[in-house]
Amino acid sequence: MKSFQPETLMMSHGYNPEWSEGAVKCPIFQTSTFVFRSAEEGKAYFELAYGLRDKEEREEMGLIYSRLNNPDMQILEERLTLWDGAEACAVFESGMSAISTALFEFLQPGDLLLFSNPLYGGTNHFVHHVLTKFGIHVLGFDPGATQEDLIALVAKSGLADRLGMIYLETPANPTNDLVDIAMCRAVAEHFSRPEHRAVVAVDNTYMGPLWQHPLKHGADLVLYSATKYIGGHSDVIAGACLGSHELIGRIKTLRTFLGNMIAPHTGWLLLRSLETLKLRMEKQAQNAQIIAERLVKHPKVARVHYLGLLSEADGEAYATYRRQCSAPGAMVSIEVKGGEKEAFAFLNHLKLVKLAVSLGSTESLAQHPATMTHAGVSQEEKTRFGITDNMVRLSVGVEHPDDLWWDLEQALEAVPLGSALLQEALIY
Ligand SMILES: *Cc1c(COP(=O)(O)O)cnc(C)c1O
């Protein structure tokens, strides 16, 4: 049969209406446990679940207990693999549970974790305050680091033979700085030995499953906060990890024992969300491009950080963008002229765009990274990563772009023009 595109398959893949009285939609399997037809069948399923023997040809793993498997969880996993071209997927009750489970599975005490800065706040805390308690060494690198820089950094750490994972967020939140995934793969290869292989993991939340496919650029694992674009309606918390059968098999085993799998109802909500994933994300990116092009010309805006504004003149960043991403996304960070006071005036005057953290949803959201999502980052690091006091991060939704522009413009209107500059002039 013809191989259909992912958006075509989101309504049907992995589900057969005959399993559920002909129901067109996969029902919510709100059950904790499943009946075995015979004791022999129960025994056979557990042999597979515990890896006591390999699957026989054409043998399917049967349903046992909803911490191990459930149709809403499994069908969701099968549909998610289609976007990233992954062999396998594991879904979780949150993005953080997907991330923490992957880090725990692939790092041993004494190993080195190399990660890109800045990281999502929750991940940053987990890396610095939890992994280190288990004897894992952690080392961050700054935006713009080259392959030579990374090799030198790892070599200097004295732990070159223990590099366990390179963990990336690209584009970076909230600055949209890019990290070259293929370059990180090359660094991982440089330090890998047959008995100690470094895994490359990419948190792809910022681009969702549509605009960047890290596995195709050499990553081993892709992670998502499914709370963001995948869920897309700001009404659910969930996460996902994708990769090869082998690596995801290990992650699923740890998930079984941590018990942080997705719940049936959450899985069902995400199946619904996936049907409109592409429609939503494409509209969001179109809106973001329109908004970014208008913002960059506004007299009260000092700078706009948006991938859709990159050009040849941006050199390496533009080359990486063209290689790695198929669209610029819907995350736009702006620097309002002035400082925190001006940024807050802008945020407080928004009428349509909601003042809230999170991203990737149908409604547009705005927040102040320096005092909100990145409040835990030290002042010295904020300066190094370019998280300035006048920065506002926008997640652009599916509203009419003219309505969004009306709101942004009237809120910018309310920003006192150059009041900070004026005060400085009076002081000095
Ligand atoms: C939101 C987010 C997370 C955490 O996901 P939760 O679903 O809130 O646990 C991780 N990484 C990035 C980039 C995020 O935006």
Coordinates of C-alpha atoms and ligand atoms in Angstrom, one line a residue:
M1 CA 0.0 0.0 0.0
K2 CA 1.0 3.6 -0.5
S3 CA 3.0 5.0 2.4
F4 CA 1.0 7.9 3.8
Q5 CA 2.3 11.1 5.3
P6 CA 2.2 11.4 9.2
E7 CA -0.7 13.9 9.1
T8 CA -2.8 11.5 7.2
L9 CA -2.1 8.7 9.6
M10 CA -2.8 10.6 12.8
M11 CA -6.5 9.6 12.6
S12 CA -6.0 5.9 12.2
H13 CA -2.5 4.5 12.7
G14 CA -2.1 1.7 15.3
Y15 CA -5.9 1.4 16.0
N16 CA -8.4 -1.1 14.5
P17 CA -12.1 -0.2 15.1
E18 CA -12.9 -4.0 15.3
W19 CA -11.1 -4.0 18.7
S20 CA -13.7 -1.7 20.2
E21 CA -17.2 -2.5 18.9
G22 CA -16.5 -0.6 15.7
A23 CA -15.7 2.7 17.5
V24 CA -14.1 5.1 15.0
K25 CA -12.0 6.6 17.7
C26 CA -9.8 4.8 20.1
P27 CA -11.7 4.8 23.4
I28 CA -10.2 5.7 26.8
F29 CA -9.0 2.4 28.3
Q30 CA -9.6 3.5 31.9
T31 CA -8.5 0.2 33.4
S32 CA -5.6 -0.8 35.6
T33 CA -5.5 -4.4 34.6
F34 CA -6.3 -6.8 31.7
V35 CA -7.8 -10.3 31.7
F36 CA -5.7 -13.2 30.4
R37 CA -7.5 -15.8 28.3
S38 CA -5.5 -18.6 30.0
A39 CA -2.8 -19.0 32.5
E40 CA -0.4 -20.0 29.7
E41 CA -1.1 -16.7 28.0
G42 CA -0.4 -14.8 31.2
K43 CA 2.9 -16.6 31.6
A44 CA 3.9 -15.9 27.9
Y45 CA 3.2 -12.2 28.3
F46 CA 5.3 -12.0 31.5
E47 CA 8.2 -13.8 29.8
L48 CA 8.3 -11.0 27.2
A49 CA 7.7 -8.2 29.7
Y50 CA 10.6 -9.4 31.8
G51 CA 12.8 -10.2 28.8
L52 CA 13.1 -13.9 29.8
R53 CA 12.9 -14.9 26.1
D54 CA 12.8 -13.1 22.7
K55 CA 9.5 -12.5 20.9
E56 CA 8.6 -15.3 18.4
E57 CA 8.0 -14.3 14.9
R58 CA 4.5 -12.5 14.6
E59 CA 4.1 -12.7 18.4
E60 CA 2.6 -9.6 19.9
M61 CA 3.1 -8.5 23.5
G62 CA -0.3 -8.8 25.2
L63 CA -1.9 -6.3 27.6
I64 CA -1.0 -7.0 31.2
Y65 CA -1.3 -4.0 33.6
S66 CA -1.5 -0.3 32.8
R67 CA 1.9 0.6 34.3
L68 CA 3.5 -1.7 31.7
N69 CA 1.1 -1.2 28.7
N70 CA -2.3 0.3 27.8
P71 CA -3.8 0.8 24.4
D72 CA -4.0 4.7 24.7
M73 CA -0.3 4.7 25.7
Q74 CA 0.9 2.3 23.0
I75 CA -1.2 3.8 20.1
L76 CA 0.1 7.3 21.1
E77 CA 3.7 6.0 21.0
E78 CA 3.2 4.4 17.6
R79 CA 1.8 7.6 16.1
L80 CA 4.5 9.8 17.6
T81 CA 7.2 7.7 16.0
L82 CA 5.9 8.7 12.5
W83 CA 6.9 12.4 12.8
D84 CA 10.5 11.8 13.9
G85 CA 11.0 8.7 11.8
A86 CA 11.9 6.8 15.0
E87 CA 11.8 3.1 15.6
A88 CA 10.2 3.4 19.0
C89 CA 8.8 5.8 21.5
A90 CA 8.0 5.9 25.3
V91 CA 5.5 8.4 26.7
F92 CA 5.5 9.8 30.2
E93 CA 3.4 11.7 32.7
S94 CA 5.5 14.8 32.1
G95 CA 8.4 16.2 30.0
M96 CA 10.5 16.1 33.2
S97 CA 9.8 12.5 33.8
A98 CA 10.9 11.6 30.2
I99 CA 14.1 13.7 30.6
S100 CA 15.0 12.4 34.1
T101 CA 14.3 8.8 33.2
A102 CA 16.6 9.1 30.1
L103 CA 19.4 10.8 32.1
F104 CA 19.2 8.1 34.8
E105 CA 19.2 5.2 32.3
F106 CA 22.2 6.4 30.3
L107 CA 24.5 7.8 33.0
Q108 CA 26.4 5.9 35.7
P109 CA 28.1 7.2 38.7
G110 CA 31.5 8.6 37.6
D111 CA 30.2 9.4 34.1
L112 CA 30.4 12.9 32.5
L113 CA 27.4 14.7 31.2
L114 CA 28.1 17.4 28.6
F115 CA 25.2 19.8 28.1
S116 CA 24.3 22.9 26.1
N117 CA 23.5 26.2 28.0
P118 CA 21.0 27.6 28.7
L119 CA 18.9 24.5 29.7
Y120 CA 15.2 24.4 30.5
G121 CA 14.9 25.4 34.2
G122 CA 13.6 22.0 35.5
T123 CA 16.3 20.1 33.5
N124 CA 19.0 22.6 34.8
H125 CA 18.0 21.9 38.4
F126 CA 17.9 18.1 37.8
V127 CA 21.3 18.2 36.3
H128 CA 23.0 20.3 38.9
H129 CA 21.2 19.2 42.1
V130 CA 20.1 15.6 41.5
L131 CA 22.5 14.0 39.0
T132 CA 25.5 15.3 41.0
K133 CA 24.1 13.6 44.2
F134 CA 24.6 10.3 42.3
G135 CA 28.2 11.0 41.5
I136 CA 27.6 12.1 37.9
H137 CA 29.9 14.9 36.7
V138 CA 28.2 17.7 34.7
L139 CA 29.8 20.2 32.4
G140 CA 27.9 22.9 30.4
F141 CA 29.0 24.6 27.2
D142 CA 28.0 28.1 26.0
P143 CA 26.1 29.1 22.8
G144 CA 28.5 29.3 19.9
A145 CA 31.0 26.6 21.1
T146 CA 32.7 24.9 18.2
Q147 CA 33.7 21.2 17.8
E148 CA 37.2 22.1 18.8
D149 CA 36.0 24.0 21.9
L150 CA 33.9 20.9 23.0
I151 CA 36.7 18.4 22.4
A152 CA 39.1 20.7 24.4
L153 CA 36.5 21.1 27.2
V154 CA 36.0 17.4 27.6
A155 CA 39.7 16.6 27.3
K156 CA 40.5 19.2 30.0
S157 CA 37.9 17.8 32.4
G158 CA 40.0 14.7 32.9
L159 CA 36.9 12.5 32.3
A160 CA 37.3 12.1 28.5
D161 CA 37.0 8.3 28.9
R162 CA 33.8 8.7 30.9
L163 CA 31.7 10.9 28.6
G164 CA 28.3 9.2 28.9
M165 CA 26.0 11.7 27.2
I166 CA 25.8 15.0 25.3
Y167 CA 22.5 16.6 26.0
L168 CA 21.2 19.5 23.9
E169 CA 18.4 22.0 23.6
T170 CA 18.4 23.6 20.2
P171 CA 17.2 26.3 19.5
A172 CA 17.9 27.5 23.0
N173 CA 15.2 28.8 25.2
P174 CA 14.7 31.8 25.3
T175 CA 17.4 33.1 22.9
N176 CA 16.8 30.9 19.9
D177 CA 20.6 30.2 19.7
L178 CA 21.3 27.1 17.6
V179 CA 23.5 24.1 18.4
D180 CA 24.7 21.9 15.5
I181 CA 23.4 18.4 16.3
A182 CA 25.7 16.7 13.8
M183 CA 28.7 18.4 15.3
C184 CA 27.8 17.1 18.7
R185 CA 27.5 13.6 17.2
A186 CA 31.1 14.0 16.0
V187 CA 32.2 15.0 19.5
A188 CA 30.4 12.0 20.9
E189 CA 32.2 9.7 18.4
H190 CA 35.5 11.3 19.2
F191 CA 35.3 10.1 22.8
S192 CA 33.3 6.9 22.4
R193 CA 34.9 3.5 22.8
P194 CA 33.1 0.2 22.0
E195 CA 32.6 -0.5 25.7
H196 CA 31.6 3.0 26.6
R197 CA 29.5 4.8 24.0
A198 CA 28.4 8.4 24.5
V199 CA 24.7 9.0 23.7
V200 CA 23.5 12.2 22.1
A201 CA 20.1 13.3 23.4
V202 CA 18.1 16.4 22.1
D203 CA 15.3 18.1 23.9
N204 CA 13.3 19.0 20.8
T205 CA 10.4 20.7 22.7
Y206 CA 11.0 24.1 21.2
M207 CA 10.6 22.8 17.6
G208 CA 8.0 20.2 18.3
P209 CA 7.9 17.0 16.1
L210 CA 7.3 19.0 12.9
W211 CA 10.2 21.4 12.3
Q212 CA 13.4 19.6 13.4
H213 CA 14.1 15.8 13.4
P214 CA 17.3 15.3 15.5
L215 CA 17.5 11.6 14.8
K216 CA 18.2 12.4 11.2
H217 CA 21.2 14.6 12.3
G218 CA 22.9 11.9 14.4
A219 CA 21.0 12.1 17.7
D220 CA 20.3 8.9 19.5
L221 CA 17.3 10.2 21.6
V222 CA 14.7 12.9 21.1
L223 CA 12.8 14.2 24.1
Y224 CA 9.7 16.2 24.3
S225 CA 7.6 18.0 26.8
A226 CA 4.3 16.9 25.2
T227 CA 2.8 19.6 27.3
K228 CA 3.8 22.1 24.6
Y229 CA 3.2 21.7 20.8
I230 CA 2.1 18.0 21.0
G231 CA -0.6 18.6 23.6
G232 CA -1.1 22.1 22.1
H233 CA -4.1 23.3 24.2
S234 CA -2.5 24.1 27.6
D235 CA -4.7 21.5 29.3
V236 CA -2.3 18.6 29.9
I237 CA 1.2 17.7 31.2
A238 CA 3.0 14.9 29.4
G239 CA 6.3 13.9 27.9
A240 CA 7.9 11.6 25.3
C241 CA 11.3 10.0 24.4
L242 CA 12.0 8.5 20.9
G243 CA 14.9 6.5 19.4
S244 CA 15.9 3.0 18.5
H245 CA 14.1 -0.1 19.7
E246 CA 17.2 -0.9 21.8
L247 CA 17.5 2.4 23.6
I248 CA 13.8 3.0 24.1
G249 CA 13.5 -0.6 25.3
R250 CA 15.9 0.3 28.1
I251 CA 13.9 3.5 28.9
K252 CA 10.6 1.6 29.0
T253 CA 12.1 -0.9 31.5
L254 CA 13.2 1.9 33.8
R255 CA 9.7 3.6 33.3
T256 CA 8.0 0.4 34.4
F257 CA 9.9 0.4 37.7
L258 CA 9.7 4.2 38.3
G259 CA 6.0 4.1 37.4
N260 CA 6.1 7.4 35.6
M261 CA 4.2 6.3 32.5
I262 CA 1.4 8.3 30.9
A263 CA -2.2 7.8 32.2
P264 CA -4.9 6.4 29.8
H265 CA -6.9 9.7 29.8
T266 CA -3.8 11.8 29.1
G267 CA -2.8 9.5 26.3
W268 CA -6.2 9.8 24.8
L269 CA -6.1 13.6 25.0
L270 CA -2.8 13.6 23.1
L271 CA -4.2 11.2 20.4
R272 CA -6.8 13.9 19.9
S273 CA -4.2 16.7 19.8
L274 CA -2.1 14.8 17.3
E275 CA -4.9 15.0 14.7
T276 CA -4.4 18.7 14.4
L277 CA -0.7 19.0 15.2
K278 CA 0.5 20.0 11.7
L279 CA -2.4 22.4 11.1
R280 CA -1.8 24.1 14.5
M281 CA 2.0 24.3 14.2
E282 CA 2.0 25.6 10.6
K283 CA -0.5 28.4 11.5
Q284 CA 1.5 29.3 14.6
A285 CA 4.7 29.5 12.5
Q286 CA 3.0 31.7 9.9
N287 CA 1.7 34.0 12.6
A288 CA 5.1 34.2 14.3
Q289 CA 6.8 35.2 11.0
I290 CA 4.3 38.0 10.5
I291 CA 4.6 39.2 14.1
A292 CA 8.5 39.0 14.1
E293 CA 8.7 41.0 10.8
R294 CA 6.5 43.8 12.3
L295 CA 8.2 43.8 15.7
V296 CA 11.7 44.2 14.2
K297 CA 10.6 47.5 12.7
H298 CA 8.9 48.8 15.9
P299 CA 10.7 51.8 17.4
K300 CA 10.3 50.5 21.0
V301 CA 11.9 47.1 20.2
A302 CA 15.7 46.9 20.3
R303 CA 16.1 43.3 19.1
V304 CA 14.1 40.3 17.9
H305 CA 15.4 36.8 18.3
Y306 CA 13.5 34.6 15.7
L307 CA 14.9 32.0 13.4
G308 CA 12.7 33.4 10.6
L309 CA 14.8 36.6 10.6
L310 CA 18.1 34.9 10.1
S311 CA 19.9 35.5 6.8
E312 CA 23.2 34.7 5.0
A313 CA 24.7 37.6 7.0
D314 CA 24.3 35.5 10.2
G315 CA 26.9 33.0 8.9
E316 CA 27.2 29.7 10.8
A317 CA 23.8 30.2 12.6
Y318 CA 22.0 30.5 9.3
A319 CA 23.8 27.5 7.8
T320 CA 22.9 25.4 10.9
Y321 CA 19.3 26.6 10.6
R322 CA 19.0 25.7 7.0
R323 CA 20.6 22.3 7.6
Q324 CA 18.7 21.4 10.7
C325 CA 15.2 23.0 10.7
S326 CA 12.4 23.0 8.2
A327 CA 10.7 26.1 9.6
P328 CA 11.5 28.9 12.1
G329 CA 9.0 27.8 14.7
A330 CA 6.6 30.0 16.8
M331 CA 8.9 31.2 19.6
V332 CA 9.8 34.9 19.3
S333 CA 11.9 36.7 21.9
I334 CA 12.1 40.4 21.9
E335 CA 14.2 43.0 23.7
V336 CA 12.1 46.0 24.6
K337 CA 14.1 49.2 24.6
G338 CA 15.0 49.8 28.3
G339 CA 15.1 47.3 31.1
E340 CA 12.9 45.2 33.4
K341 CA 10.6 48.2 34.0
E342 CA 9.9 48.6 30.3
A343 CA 9.5 44.8 29.8
F344 CA 7.0 44.6 32.7
A345 CA 5.0 47.6 31.3
F346 CA 4.7 45.8 28.0
L347 CA 3.6 42.5 29.7
N348 CA 1.1 44.3 32.1
H349 CA -0.6 46.0 29.2
L350 CA -1.2 42.9 27.0
K351 CA -5.0 42.3 26.7
L352 CA -5.3 39.3 24.3
V353 CA -1.9 37.6 24.8
K354 CA -1.9 35.8 28.3
L355 CA 0.9 36.5 30.7
A356 CA 1.9 32.9 31.5
V357 CA 4.9 30.5 31.1
S358 CA 4.7 27.4 28.9
L359 CA 4.6 27.5 25.1
G360 CA 3.4 25.9 21.9
S361 CA -0.3 26.2 22.5
T362 CA -3.2 27.5 20.5
E363 CA -3.3 30.7 22.5
S364 CA -0.5 33.1 22.5
L365 CA 1.5 33.5 25.7
A366 CA 4.1 36.0 27.0
Q367 CA 6.5 35.9 29.9
H368 CA 9.7 37.5 31.3
P369 CA 12.6 34.9 31.2
A370 CA 15.0 36.7 33.5
T371 CA 12.6 36.7 36.4
M372 CA 10.3 33.8 35.5
T373 CA 11.4 30.7 33.6
H374 CA 15.1 31.5 34.1
A375 CA 14.9 33.0 37.6
G376 CA 17.2 30.2 38.8
V377 CA 20.0 31.1 36.5
S378 CA 22.8 33.2 38.1
Q379 CA 23.2 36.9 37.0
E380 CA 26.7 36.1 35.6
E381 CA 25.2 33.2 33.5
K382 CA 22.2 35.2 32.3
T383 CA 24.7 37.8 30.9
R384 CA 26.7 35.1 29.3
F385 CA 23.7 33.4 27.7
G386 CA 22.1 36.7 26.6
I387 CA 19.0 36.5 28.9
T388 CA 18.6 40.2 29.4
D389 CA 16.3 42.2 31.7
N390 CA 14.5 43.7 28.8
M391 CA 13.7 40.3 27.1
V392 CA 10.1 39.1 26.7
R393 CA 9.4 35.6 25.3
L394 CA 6.4 35.2 23.1
S395 CA 4.8 31.9 22.2
V396 CA 2.6 32.7 19.2
G397 CA -0.7 30.9 18.9
V398 CA -3.3 30.4 16.2
E399 CA -5.3 33.7 16.6
H400 CA -5.7 36.1 13.7
P401 CA -2.3 37.7 13.2
D402 CA -3.9 41.2 12.9
D403 CA -5.5 40.8 16.3
L404 CA -2.2 39.6 17.8
W405 CA -0.4 42.6 16.2
W406 CA -3.1 45.0 17.6
D407 CA -2.4 43.7 21.1
L408 CA 1.4 43.8 20.9
E409 CA 1.3 47.3 19.4
Q410 CA -1.0 48.8 22.0
A411 CA 1.1 47.2 24.8
L412 CA 4.3 48.6 23.2
E413 CA 2.5 51.9 23.0
A414 CA 2.1 51.8 26.8
V415 CA 5.9 51.3 27.3
P416 CA 7.4 54.6 28.6
L417 CA 9.7 55.5 25.7
G418 CA 13.3 55.6 26.8
S419 CA 12.4 56.3 30.4
A420 CA 15.4 54.2 31.6
L421 CA 17.7 56.1 29.2
L422 CA 16.2 59.4 30.3
Q423 CA 16.7 58.6 34.0
E424 CA 20.3 57.6 33.3
A425 CA 20.9 60.9 31.5
L426 CA 19.6 62.7 34.6
I427 CA 21.7 60.8 37.0
Y428 CA 25.0 61.1 35.2
Ligands
LIG1 C1 8.3 22.5 29.5 C2 9.6 22.0 29.1 C3 10.1 20.9 29.7 C4 9.5 20.2 30.9 O1 8.3 19.6 30.5 P1 7.0 19.3 31.6 O2 6.0 18.7 30.6 O3 6.6 20.6 32.1 O4 7.5 18.4 32.6 C5 11.4 20.4 29.3 N1 12.0 21.1 28.3 C6 11.5 22.1 27.7 C7 12.4 22.8 26.6 C8 10.3 22.7 28.0 O5 9.9 23.7 27.4

